[in-house]
mmCIF file of N, CA, C and O in Angstrom:
data_model
loop_
_atom_site.group_PDB
_atom_site.id
_atom_site.type_symbol
_atom_site.label_atom_id
_atom_site.label_comp_id
_atom_site.label_asym_id
_atom_site.label_seq_id
_atom_site.Cartn_x
_atom_site.Cartn_y
_atom_site.Cartn_z
ATOM 1 N N MET Z 15 18.315 36.286 106.784
ATOM 2 C CA MET Z 15 18.462 35.124 107.504
ATOM 3 C C MET Z 15 19.806 34.723 108.192
ATOM 4 O O MET Z 15 20.070 34.491 109.119
ATOM 5 N N TYR Z 16 20.958 34.920 107.080
ATOM 6 C CA TYR Z 16 21.927 34.439 107.408
ATOM 7 C C TYR Z 16 22.669 35.544 108.413
ATOM 8 O O TYR Z 16 23.446 35.276 109.367
ATOM 9 N N GLU Z 17 22.213 37.124 108.228
ATOM 10 C CA GLU Z 17 22.716 37.855 109.299
ATOM 11 C C GLU Z 17 22.134 37.506 110.577
ATOM 12 O O GLU Z 17 22.880 37.997 111.850
ATOM 13 N N ILE Z 18 20.948 37.415 110.598
ATOM 14 C CA ILE Z 18 20.322 36.899 111.986
ATOM 15 C C ILE Z 18 20.930 35.716 112.657
ATOM 16 O O ILE Z 18 21.357 35.859 113.881
ATOM 17 N N LEU Z 19 21.401 34.898 111.986
ATOM 18 C CA LEU Z 19 22.017 33.507 112.562
ATOM 19 C C LEU Z 19 23.687 34.109 112.787
ATOM 20 O O LEU Z 19 23.877 33.615 114.132
ATOM 21 N N ILE Z 20 23.978 34.993 112.297
ATOM 22 C CA ILE Z 20 25.528 35.319 112.822
ATOM 23 C C ILE Z 20 25.368 36.221 114.022
ATOM 24 O O ILE Z 20 26.176 35.852 114.995
ATOM 25 N N VAL Z 21 24.083 36.941 114.276
ATOM 26 C CA VAL Z 21 24.026 37.724 115.533
ATOM 27 C C VAL Z 21 23.699 36.613 116.592
ATOM 28 O O VAL Z 21 24.417 36.878 117.723
ATOM 29 N N VAL Z 22 22.823 35.708 116.501
ATOM 30 C CA VAL Z 22 22.439 34.891 117.347
ATOM 31 C C VAL Z 22 23.642 33.915 117.846
ATOM 32 O O VAL Z 22 24.093 33.638 119.080
ATOM 33 N N TYR Z 23 24.860 33.333 116.785
ATOM 34 C CA TYR Z 23 25.960 32.931 116.971
ATOM 35 C C TYR Z 23 26.614 33.721 117.967
ATOM 36 O O TYR Z 23 27.433 33.016 118.698
ATOM 37 N N LEU Z 24 26.999 34.875 117.648
ATOM 38 C CA LEU Z 24 27.851 35.761 118.521
ATOM 39 C C LEU Z 24 27.218 35.820 119.840
ATOM 40 O O LEU Z 24 28.239 35.734 120.639
ATOM 41 N N LEU Z 25 26.043 36.107 119.953
ATOM 42 C CA LEU Z 25 25.379 36.336 121.309
ATOM 43 C C LEU Z 25 25.460 34.957 122.080
ATOM 44 O O LEU Z 25 25.778 35.012 123.467
ATOM 45 N N VAL Z 26 25.307 33.888 121.563
ATOM 46 C CA VAL Z 26 25.478 32.498 122.104
ATOM 47 C C VAL Z 26 27.144 32.276 122.667
ATOM 48 O O VAL Z 26 27.142 31.872 123.599
ATOM 49 N N ALA Z 27 27.803 32.744 121.670
ATOM 50 C CA ALA Z 27 29.251 32.432 122.117
ATOM 51 C C ALA Z 27 29.544 33.445 123.209
ATOM 52 O O ALA Z 27 30.506 32.857 124.178
ATOM 53 N N MET Z 28 29.338 34.565 123.332
ATOM 54 C CA MET Z 28 29.907 35.377 124.349
ATOM 55 C C MET Z 28 29.168 34.910 125.652
ATOM 56 O O MET Z 28 29.595 35.146 126.531
ATOM 57 N N SER Z 29 27.934 34.890 125.745
ATOM 58 C CA SER Z 29 27.142 34.027 126.944
ATOM 59 C C SER Z 29 27.813 32.844 127.286
ATOM 60 O O SER Z 29 28.112 32.630 128.334
ATOM 61 N N LEU Z 30 28.212 31.924 126.386
ATOM 62 C CA LEU Z 30 28.997 30.876 126.820
ATOM 63 C C LEU Z 30 30.263 31.057 127.519
ATOM 64 O O LEU Z 30 30.346 30.538 128.421
ATOM 65 N N ILE Z 31 30.958 31.996 127.015
ATOM 66 C CA ILE Z 31 32.284 32.202 127.373
ATOM 67 C C ILE Z 31 32.166 32.744 128.795
ATOM 68 O O ILE Z 31 32.740 32.639 129.596
ATOM 69 N N GLY Z 32 30.961 33.573 128.992
ATOM 70 C CA GLY Z 32 30.706 34.580 130.205
ATOM 71 C C GLY Z 32 30.335 33.049 131.320
ATOM 72 O O GLY Z 32 30.666 33.300 132.392
ATOM 73 N N LEU Z 33 29.377 32.454 130.925
ATOM 74 C CA LEU Z 33 28.954 31.251 131.975
ATOM 75 C C LEU Z 33 30.260 30.386 132.252
ATOM 76 O O LEU Z 33 30.248 29.909 133.495
ATOM 77 N N VAL Z 34 30.999 29.885 131.280
ATOM 78 C CA VAL Z 34 32.198 29.229 131.545
ATOM 79 C C VAL Z 34 33.131 29.888 132.585
ATOM 80 O O VAL Z 34 33.660 29.311 133.742
ATOM 81 N N LEU Z 35 33.512 31.226 132.451
ATOM 82 C CA LEU Z 35 34.127 31.797 133.284
ATOM 83 C C LEU Z 35 33.702 32.197 134.819
ATOM 84 O O LEU Z 35 34.591 32.318 135.735
ATOM 85 N N ILE Z 36 32.325 32.025 134.887
ATOM 86 C CA ILE Z 36 31.891 32.336 136.209
ATOM 87 C C ILE Z 36 31.674 31.305 137.096
ATOM 88 O O ILE Z 36 31.308 31.265 138.148
ATOM 89 N N GLN Z 37 31.682 29.877 136.272
ATOM 90 C CA GLN Z 37 31.488 28.830 137.033
ATOM 91 C C GLN Z 37 32.619 28.416 138.193
ATOM 92 O O GLN Z 37 33.707 28.774 137.600
ATOM 93 N N HIS Z 38 32.361 27.860 139.071
ATOM 94 C CA HIS Z 38 33.280 27.280 140.105
ATOM 95 C C HIS Z 38 33.552 26.077 139.729
ATOM 96 O O HIS Z 38 32.846 24.947 139.756
ATOM 97 N N GLY Z 39 35.040 25.745 139.733
ATOM 98 C CA GLY Z 39 35.497 24.340 139.162
ATOM 99 C C GLY Z 39 35.345 23.499 140.337
ATOM 100 O O GLY Z 39 35.580 23.720 141.397
ATOM 101 N N LYS Z 40 35.099 22.202 139.894
ATOM 102 C CA LYS Z 40 35.541 21.022 140.930
ATOM 103 C C LYS Z 40 36.363 20.987 141.861
ATOM 104 O O LYS Z 40 36.377 20.480 143.096
ATOM 105 N N GLY Z 41 37.560 21.067 141.420
ATOM 106 C CA GLY Z 41 38.770 20.764 141.845
ATOM 107 C C GLY Z 41 39.226 22.270 142.384
ATOM 108 O O GLY Z 41 40.432 22.146 142.870
ATOM 109 N N ALA Z 42 38.639 23.079 142.695
ATOM 110 C CA ALA Z 42 39.037 24.206 143.100
ATOM 111 C C ALA Z 42 39.366 24.638 144.613
ATOM 112 O O ALA Z 42 39.679 25.765 144.846
ATOM 113 N N ASP Z 43 38.406 23.657 145.179
ATOM 114 C CA ASP Z 43 38.787 23.623 146.745
ATOM 115 C C ASP Z 43 40.139 23.448 147.213
ATOM 116 O O ASP Z 43 40.681 22.733 146.584
ATOM 117 N N MET Z 44 40.782 23.878 148.392
ATOM 118 C CA MET Z 44 41.973 23.660 148.760
ATOM 119 C C MET Z 44 41.886 22.457 149.288
ATOM 120 O O MET Z 44 43.101 21.826 149.101
ATOM 121 N N GLY Z 45 40.809 21.788 149.905
ATOM 122 C CA GLY Z 45 40.933 20.562 150.290
ATOM 123 C C GLY Z 45 41.226 19.459 149.375
ATOM 124 O O GLY Z 45 41.359 18.324 149.253
ATOM 125 N N ALA Z 46 40.634 19.790 148.123
ATOM 126 C CA ALA Z 46 40.724 18.778 146.911
ATOM 127 C C ALA Z 46 42.223 18.409 146.522
ATOM 128 O O ALA Z 46 42.751 17.487 146.169
ATOM 129 N N ALA Z 47 43.114 19.493 146.781
ATOM 130 C CA ALA Z 47 44.621 19.359 146.608
ATOM 131 C C ALA Z 47 45.028 18.134 147.860
ATOM 132 O O ALA Z 47 46.044 17.482 147.645
ATOM 133 N N PHE Z 48 44.546 18.102 148.723
ATOM 134 C CA PHE Z 48 45.108 17.336 149.636
ATOM 135 C C PHE Z 48 44.207 15.840 149.625
ATOM 136 O O PHE Z 48 44.387 15.005 150.767
ATOM 137 N N GLY Z 49 43.443 15.498 148.935
ATOM 138 C CA GLY Z 49 42.607 14.262 148.926
ATOM 139 C C GLY Z 49 41.087 14.439 149.193
ATOM 140 O O GLY Z 49 40.527 13.466 149.149
ATOM 141 N N ALA Z 50 40.924 15.696 149.749
ATOM 142 C CA ALA Z 50 39.315 15.526 150.327
ATOM 143 C C ALA Z 50 38.289 15.706 149.124
ATOM 144 O O ALA Z 50 37.326 15.098 149.358
ATOM 145 N N GLY Z 51 38.649 15.971 148.075
ATOM 146 C CA GLY Z 51 37.816 15.845 146.841
ATOM 147 C C GLY Z 51 37.622 14.514 146.312
ATOM 148 O O GLY Z 51 36.636 14.275 145.540
ATOM 149 N N ALA Z 52 37.876 13.435 146.644
ATOM 150 C CA ALA Z 52 38.210 12.009 146.378
ATOM 151 C C ALA Z 52 36.760 11.468 146.698
ATOM 152 O O ALA Z 52 36.223 10.470 146.091
ATOM 153 N N SER Z 53 36.007 11.912 147.608
ATOM 154 C CA SER Z 53 34.645 11.365 148.093
ATOM 155 C C SER Z 53 33.727 11.995 147.158
ATOM 156 O O SER Z 53 32.687 11.434 147.178
ATOM 157 N N ALA Z 54 33.687 12.690 146.357
ATOM 158 C CA ALA Z 54 32.788 13.080 145.481
ATOM 159 C C ALA Z 54 32.239 12.106 144.528
ATOM 160 O O ALA Z 54 33.063 11.092 144.120
ATOM 161 N N THR Z 55 30.849 12.132 144.124
ATOM 162 C CA THR Z 55 30.455 11.281 143.241
ATOM 163 C C THR Z 55 30.744 11.323 141.861
ATOM 164 O O THR Z 55 31.499 12.485 141.500
ATOM 165 N N VAL Z 56 30.345 10.753 140.940
ATOM 166 C CA VAL Z 56 30.557 11.160 139.315
ATOM 167 C C VAL Z 56 30.455 12.084 139.000
ATOM 168 O O VAL Z 56 30.883 12.932 138.262
ATOM 169 N N PHE Z 57 29.041 12.827 139.269
ATOM 170 C CA PHE Z 57 28.626 13.861 138.671
ATOM 171 C C PHE Z 57 28.995 15.046 139.841
ATOM 172 O O PHE Z 57 28.507 16.274 139.627
ATOM 173 N N GLY Z 58 29.702 14.919 140.626
ATOM 174 C CA GLY Z 58 29.978 15.790 141.796
ATOM 175 C C GLY Z 58 29.217 15.896 143.030
ATOM 176 O O GLY Z 58 28.075 15.110 142.972
ATOM 177 N N SER Z 59 29.402 16.821 144.118
ATOM 178 C CA SER Z 59 28.665 16.590 145.370
ATOM 179 C C SER Z 59 27.207 17.295 144.843
ATOM 180 O O SER Z 59 26.428 17.026 145.803
ATOM 181 N N SER Z 60 27.045 18.146 144.027
ATOM 182 C CA SER Z 60 25.741 18.718 143.941
ATOM 183 C C SER Z 60 24.985 17.754 143.008
ATOM 184 O O SER Z 60 24.021 18.363 142.619
ATOM 185 N N GLY Z 61 25.197 16.732 142.636
ATOM 186 C CA GLY Z 61 24.067 15.474 141.813
ATOM 187 C C GLY Z 61 24.651 15.997 140.186
ATOM 188 O O GLY Z 61 25.665 16.259 139.855
ATOM 189 N N THR Z 62 23.347 16.243 139.524
ATOM 190 C CA THR Z 62 23.733 16.162 137.996
ATOM 191 C C THR Z 62 23.965 17.538 137.547
ATOM 192 O O THR Z 62 24.682 17.504 136.640
ATOM 193 N N GLY Z 63 23.637 18.486 138.193
ATOM 194 C CA GLY Z 63 24.274 19.635 138.012
ATOM 195 C C GLY Z 63 23.289 20.789 138.199
ATOM 196 O O GLY Z 63 22.183 20.699 138.584
ATOM 197 N N ASN Z 64 23.875 22.052 138.394
ATOM 198 C CA ASN Z 64 22.794 23.068 138.841
ATOM 199 C C ASN Z 64 22.519 23.925 137.606
ATOM 200 O O ASN Z 64 22.550 23.644 136.500
ATOM 201 N N PHE Z 65 22.025 25.090 137.994
ATOM 202 C CA PHE Z 65 21.316 26.155 136.854
ATOM 203 C C PHE Z 65 22.344 26.374 136.034
ATOM 204 O O PHE Z 65 22.295 26.357 134.408
ATOM 205 N N LEU Z 66 23.663 26.708 136.336
ATOM 206 C CA LEU Z 66 24.747 27.114 135.486
ATOM 207 C C LEU Z 66 25.444 26.079 134.488
ATOM 208 O O LEU Z 66 25.565 26.239 133.200
ATOM 209 N N THR Z 67 25.584 24.621 135.177
ATOM 210 C CA THR Z 67 25.649 23.805 134.232
ATOM 211 C C THR Z 67 24.953 23.324 133.127
ATOM 212 O O THR Z 67 25.199 22.911 132.110
ATOM 213 N N LYS Z 68 23.435 23.342 133.747
ATOM 214 C CA LYS Z 68 22.280 23.272 132.708
ATOM 215 C C LYS Z 68 22.484 24.185 131.341
ATOM 216 O O LYS Z 68 22.302 23.867 130.447
ATOM 217 N N THR Z 69 22.559 25.484 132.025
ATOM 218 C CA THR Z 69 22.670 26.502 130.843
ATOM 219 C C THR Z 69 23.771 26.416 130.141
ATOM 220 O O THR Z 69 23.687 26.645 128.727
ATOM 221 N N THR Z 70 24.934 26.166 130.526
ATOM 222 C CA THR Z 70 26.093 26.025 129.799
ATOM 223 C C THR Z 70 25.905 24.874 128.622
ATOM 224 O O THR Z 70 26.274 25.091 127.568
ATOM 225 N N THR Z 71 25.295 24.072 129.014
ATOM 226 C CA THR Z 71 24.944 22.703 128.270
ATOM 227 C C THR Z 71 23.835 22.954 126.819
ATOM 228 O O THR Z 71 24.429 22.761 125.890
ATOM 229 N N LEU Z 72 23.136 23.914 127.503
ATOM 230 C CA LEU Z 72 22.099 24.271 126.504
ATOM 231 C C LEU Z 72 22.648 25.145 125.497
ATOM 232 O O LEU Z 72 22.606 24.927 124.199
ATOM 233 N N LEU Z 73 23.476 26.259 125.943
ATOM 234 C CA LEU Z 73 24.263 27.051 125.169
ATOM 235 C C LEU Z 73 25.111 26.358 124.148
ATOM 236 O O LEU Z 73 25.178 26.656 123.164
ATOM 237 N N ALA Z 74 25.780 25.478 124.750
ATOM 238 C CA ALA Z 74 27.017 24.864 124.010
ATOM 239 C C ALA Z 74 26.061 24.101 122.848
ATOM 240 O O ALA Z 74 26.491 23.792 121.600
ATOM 241 N N THR Z 75 24.834 23.422 123.198
ATOM 242 C CA THR Z 75 24.335 22.557 122.078
ATOM 243 C C THR Z 75 23.768 23.733 121.026
ATOM 244 O O THR Z 75 23.755 23.173 119.811
ATOM 245 N N VAL Z 76 23.158 24.910 121.473
ATOM 246 C CA VAL Z 76 23.004 25.916 120.393
ATOM 247 C C VAL Z 76 23.909 26.323 119.487
ATOM 248 O O VAL Z 76 23.806 26.387 118.411
ATOM 249 N N PHE Z 77 24.866 26.547 120.351
ATOM 250 C CA PHE Z 77 26.294 26.978 119.362
ATOM 251 C C PHE Z 77 26.514 25.802 118.259
ATOM 252 O O PHE Z 77 27.049 26.231 117.278
ATOM 253 N N PHE Z 78 26.654 24.617 118.749
ATOM 254 C CA PHE Z 78 26.905 23.782 117.649
ATOM 255 C C PHE Z 78 26.119 23.413 116.565
ATOM 256 O O PHE Z 78 26.299 23.585 115.267
ATOM 257 N N VAL Z 79 24.500 23.679 117.049
ATOM 258 C CA VAL Z 79 23.524 23.754 116.049
ATOM 259 C C VAL Z 79 23.351 24.833 114.818
ATOM 260 O O VAL Z 79 23.505 24.908 113.663
ATOM 261 N N VAL Z 80 23.872 25.953 115.500
ATOM 262 C CA VAL Z 80 23.762 27.245 114.631
ATOM 263 C C VAL Z 80 25.280 27.256 114.000
ATOM 264 O O VAL Z 80 25.072 27.761 112.496
ATOM 265 N N SER Z 81 26.296 26.669 114.376
ATOM 266 C CA SER Z 81 27.528 26.554 113.747
ATOM 267 C C SER Z 81 27.284 25.539 112.292
ATOM 268 O O SER Z 81 27.448 25.839 111.312
ATOM 269 N N ILE Z 82 26.504 24.437 112.678
ATOM 270 C CA ILE Z 82 25.912 23.586 111.560
ATOM 271 C C ILE Z 82 25.489 24.324 110.447
ATOM 272 O O ILE Z 82 25.434 24.132 109.198
ATOM 273 N N ILE Z 83 24.400 24.939 111.033
ATOM 274 C CA ILE Z 83 23.398 25.630 110.019
ATOM 275 C C ILE Z 83 24.276 26.877 109.174
ATOM 276 O O ILE Z 83 23.894 26.967 107.958
ATOM 277 N N LEU Z 84 24.858 27.381 109.762
ATOM 278 C CA LEU Z 84 25.938 28.225 109.051
ATOM 279 C C LEU Z 84 26.823 27.861 108.263
ATOM 280 O O LEU Z 84 26.896 28.744 106.915
ATOM 281 N N GLY Z 85 27.108 26.919 108.614
ATOM 282 C CA GLY Z 85 28.124 26.065 107.425
ATOM 283 C C GLY Z 85 27.318 25.676 106.267
ATOM 284 O O GLY Z 85 27.684 25.789 104.997
ATOM 285 N N ASN Z 86 26.066 25.204 106.449
ATOM 286 C CA ASN Z 86 25.374 24.783 105.091
ATOM 287 C C ASN Z 86 24.901 25.977 104.578
ATOM 288 O O ASN Z 86 24.731 25.792 103.203
ATOM 289 N N TYR Z 87 24.546 26.905 105.167
ATOM 290 C CA TYR Z 87 24.230 28.163 104.205
ATOM 291 C C TYR Z 87 25.601 28.782 103.414
ATOM 292 O O TYR Z 87 25.112 29.471 102.478
ATOM 293 N N SER Z 88 26.459 28.480 104.095
ATOM 294 C CA SER Z 88 27.722 29.147 103.271
ATOM 295 C C SER Z 88 28.272 28.468 102.442
ATOM 296 O O SER Z 88 28.901 28.897 101.412
ATOM 297 N N THR Z 89 27.734 27.114 102.332
ATOM 298 C CA THR Z 89 28.506 26.409 101.369
ATOM 299 C C THR Z 89 27.763 26.710 99.908
ATOM 300 O O THR Z 89 28.303 26.375 98.808
ATOM 301 N N GLY Z 90 26.528 27.083 99.975
ATOM 302 C CA GLY Z 90 25.449 27.397 98.830
ATOM 303 C C GLY Z 90 26.119 28.734 98.114
ATOM 304 O O GLY Z 90 25.645 29.001 97.024
ATOM 305 N N GLN Z 91 26.620 29.734 98.787
ATOM 306 C CA GLN Z 91 26.996 30.807 98.452
ATOM 307 C C GLN Z 91 28.217 31.057 97.461
ATOM 308 O O GLN Z 91 29.192 30.327 97.998
ATOM 309 N N THR Z 92 28.145 31.778 96.422
ATOM 310 C CA THR Z 92 29.576 32.181 95.686
ATOM 311 C C THR Z 92 29.897 33.339 95.716
ATOM 312 O O THR Z 92 29.161 34.202 95.733
ATOM 313 N N LYS Z 93 30.985 33.568 95.804
ATOM 314 C CA LYS Z 93 31.565 35.056 95.836
ATOM 315 C C LYS Z 93 31.719 35.502 94.804
ATOM 316 O O LYS Z 93 32.405 34.970 93.897
ATOM 317 N N GLN Z 94 31.486 36.840 94.349
ATOM 318 C CA GLN Z 94 32.074 37.621 93.333
ATOM 319 C C GLN Z 94 33.444 37.832 93.170
ATOM 320 O O GLN Z 94 33.954 37.828 94.247
ATOM 321 N N ALA Z 95 33.889 37.538 91.794
ATOM 322 C CA ALA Z 95 35.398 37.445 91.631
ATOM 323 C C ALA Z 95 35.814 38.804 91.532
ATOM 324 O O ALA Z 95 35.005 39.702 90.872
ATOM 325 N N ASP Z 96 36.657 39.468 92.096
ATOM 326 C CA ASP Z 96 37.284 40.681 91.934
ATOM 327 C C ASP Z 96 38.450 40.722 91.211
ATOM 328 O O ASP Z 96 38.977 39.459 91.138
ATOM 329 N N GLU Z 97 38.943 41.991 90.904
ATOM 330 C CA GLU Z 97 40.191 41.898 90.283
ATOM 331 C C GLU Z 97 41.249 41.702 90.956
ATOM 332 O O GLU Z 97 42.389 41.396 90.276
ATOM 333 N N TRP Z 98 41.449 41.641 92.168
ATOM 334 C CA TRP Z 98 42.481 41.077 92.968
ATOM 335 C C TRP Z 98 42.512 39.722 93.486
ATOM 336 O O TRP Z 98 43.427 39.182 93.960
ATOM 337 N N GLN Z 99 41.599 38.797 93.090
ATOM 338 C CA GLN Z 99 41.510 37.592 93.184
ATOM 339 C C GLN Z 99 42.327 37.081 92.098
ATOM 340 O O GLN Z 99 43.263 36.032 92.691
ATOM 341 N N ASP Z 100 42.875 37.313 91.166
ATOM 342 C CA ASP Z 100 43.583 36.605 90.134
ATOM 343 C C ASP Z 100 44.783 37.254 90.016
ATOM 344 O O ASP Z 100 44.910 38.556 89.397
ATOM 345 N N LEU Z 101 45.910 37.257 90.761
ATOM 346 C CA LEU Z 101 47.176 38.070 90.768
ATOM 347 C C LEU Z 101 48.171 37.539 89.908
ATOM 348 O O LEU Z 101 49.333 37.730 89.974
ATOM 349 N N SER Z 102 47.878 36.515 88.966
ATOM 350 C CA SER Z 102 48.882 36.065 87.931
ATOM 351 C C SER Z 102 49.232 37.358 87.043
ATOM 352 O O SER Z 102 48.850 38.406 87.037
ATOM 353 N N VAL Z 103 50.597 36.813 86.621
ATOM 354 C CA VAL Z 103 50.956 38.021 85.687
ATOM 355 C C VAL Z 103 50.363 38.185 84.318
ATOM 356 O O VAL Z 103 49.746 37.293 83.668
ATOM 357 N N PRO Z 104 49.804 39.812 84.132
ATOM 358 C CA PRO Z 104 48.971 39.665 82.913
ATOM 359 C C PRO Z 104 49.848 39.571 81.588
ATOM 360 O O PRO Z 104 50.979 39.569 81.860
ATOM 361 N N VAL Z 105 49.134 39.073 80.518
ATOM 362 C CA VAL Z 105 49.923 39.024 79.328
ATOM 363 C C VAL Z 105 50.271 40.378 78.669
ATOM 364 O O VAL Z 105 49.694 41.713 78.919
ATOM 365 N N ALA Z 106 51.499 40.370 78.362
ATOM 366 C CA ALA Z 106 52.208 41.654 77.908
ATOM 367 C C ALA Z 106 51.753 42.143 76.719
ATOM 368 O O ALA Z 106 51.279 41.738 76.045
ATOM 369 N N GLU Z 107 51.695 43.507 76.795
ATOM 370 C CA GLU Z 107 50.611 44.009 75.666
ATOM 371 C C GLU Z 107 51.794 44.330 74.447
ATOM 372 O O GLU Z 107 53.019 44.401 74.593
ATOM 373 N N GLN Z 108 51.350 44.125 73.453
ATOM 374 C CA GLN Z 108 52.163 44.339 72.131
ATOM 375 C C GLN Z 108 52.162 45.855 71.529
ATOM 376 O O GLN Z 108 51.210 46.530 71.538
ATOM 377 N N VAL Z 109 53.564 46.162 71.832
ATOM 378 C CA VAL Z 109 53.713 47.486 71.061
ATOM 379 C C VAL Z 109 54.111 47.601 69.960
ATOM 380 O O VAL Z 109 55.173 46.674 69.299
ATOM 381 N N THR Z 110 53.612 48.618 69.165
ATOM 382 C CA THR Z 110 53.673 48.550 67.493
ATOM 383 C C THR Z 110 55.207 49.375 67.478
ATOM 384 O O THR Z 110 55.359 50.502 68.156
ATOM 385 N N PRO Z 111 55.939 49.008 66.711
ATOM 386 C CA PRO Z 111 57.432 49.727 66.395
ATOM 387 C C PRO Z 111 57.166 50.748 65.858
ATOM 388 O O PRO Z 111 56.308 50.764 64.731
ATOM 389 N N GLU Z 112 57.962 51.792 66.094
ATOM 390 C CA GLU Z 112 57.794 53.213 65.305
ATOM 391 C C GLU Z 112 58.983 52.848 63.973
ATOM 392 O O GLU Z 112 59.630 51.803 64.191
ATOM 393 N N GLU Z 113 58.551 53.664 63.091
ATOM 394 C CA GLU Z 113 59.295 53.525 62.228
ATOM 395 C C GLU Z 113 60.789 53.925 62.649
ATOM 396 O O GLU Z 113 61.121 54.795 63.245
ATOM 397 N N THR Z 114 61.661 52.747 62.231
ATOM 398 C CA THR Z 114 63.171 52.968 62.655
ATOM 399 C C THR Z 114 64.111 53.446 61.357
ATOM 400 O O THR Z 114 63.717 53.591 60.385
ATOM 401 N N LYS Z 115 64.847 54.524 62.121
ATOM 402 C CA LYS Z 115 65.620 55.103 61.248
ATOM 403 C C LYS Z 115 66.956 54.426 60.871
ATOM 404 O O LYS Z 115 67.422 53.657 61.859
ATOM 405 N N PRO Z 116 67.840 54.284 59.660
ATOM 406 C CA PRO Z 116 68.987 53.748 59.615
ATOM 407 C C PRO Z 116 69.835 54.445 60.544
ATOM 408 O O PRO Z 116 69.787 55.798 60.754
ATOM 409 N N VAL Z 117 70.909 53.859 60.951
ATOM 410 C CA VAL Z 117 71.672 54.296 61.843
ATOM 411 C C VAL Z 117 72.644 55.658 61.149
ATOM 412 O O VAL Z 117 72.682 56.484 62.019
ATOM 413 N N ASP Z 118 72.761 55.606 59.904
ATOM 414 C CA ASP Z 118 73.445 56.818 59.340
ATOM 415 C C ASP Z 118 72.535 57.721 59.148
ATOM 416 O O ASP Z 118 73.343 58.989 59.179
ATOM 417 N N GLU Z 119 71.360 57.755 59.298
ATOM 418 C CA GLU Z 119 70.381 59.173 59.231
ATOM 419 C C GLU Z 119 70.508 59.524 60.698
ATOM 420 O O GLU Z 119 69.727 60.603 60.518
ATOM 421 N N ILE Z 120 70.663 59.148 61.739
ATOM 422 C CA ILE Z 120 70.446 59.799 62.903
ATOM 423 C C ILE Z 120 71.544 61.071 63.020
ATOM 424 O O ILE Z 120 72.456 60.823 63.100
ATOM 425 N N PRO Z 121 70.897 61.891 63.318
ATOM 426 C CA PRO Z 121 71.830 63.151 63.653
ATOM 427 C C PRO Z 121 72.396 63.087 64.818
ATOM 428 O O PRO Z 121 72.167 62.695 65.779
ATOM 429 N N VAL Z 122 73.939 63.376 64.663
ATOM 430 C CA VAL Z 122 74.914 63.599 65.853
ATOM 431 C C VAL Z 122 75.169 64.905 66.068
ATOM 432 O O VAL Z 122 75.570 65.650 65.417
ATOM 433 N N GLY Z 123 74.955 65.027 67.472
ATOM 434 C CA GLY Z 123 75.405 66.396 67.781
ATOM 435 C C GLY Z 123 76.878 66.772 67.762
ATOM 436 O O GLY Z 123 77.750 65.923 68.230
ATOM 437 N N ASN Z 124 77.258 67.942 67.281
ATOM 438 C CA ASN Z 124 78.705 68.389 66.901
ATOM 439 C C ASN Z 124 79.314 69.075 68.085
ATOM 440 O O ASN Z 124 78.731 70.001 68.569
#
């Protein structure tokens, strides 16, 4: 189920990016720079929205809902601990000392 939601999440995100990029902005007309866009209504001259804006709203809603669902799924999961997660200094190994010879018994090369 988690993998399916990840795929849906990615598809919705890519679609949302594409729809936002192909939309025509309200102030993109050259006349808007000189004050001609001031006569537009609150929702723009095309009314409450066309197909692209309604689809963008729907995709944004689905995006946020799937984000919340994925967040709830991921909070209940625990990750397996691996050896690289704890990088603290390991405890030093104790080395058993070999038999030590007195200094006068060590052969000296002539």
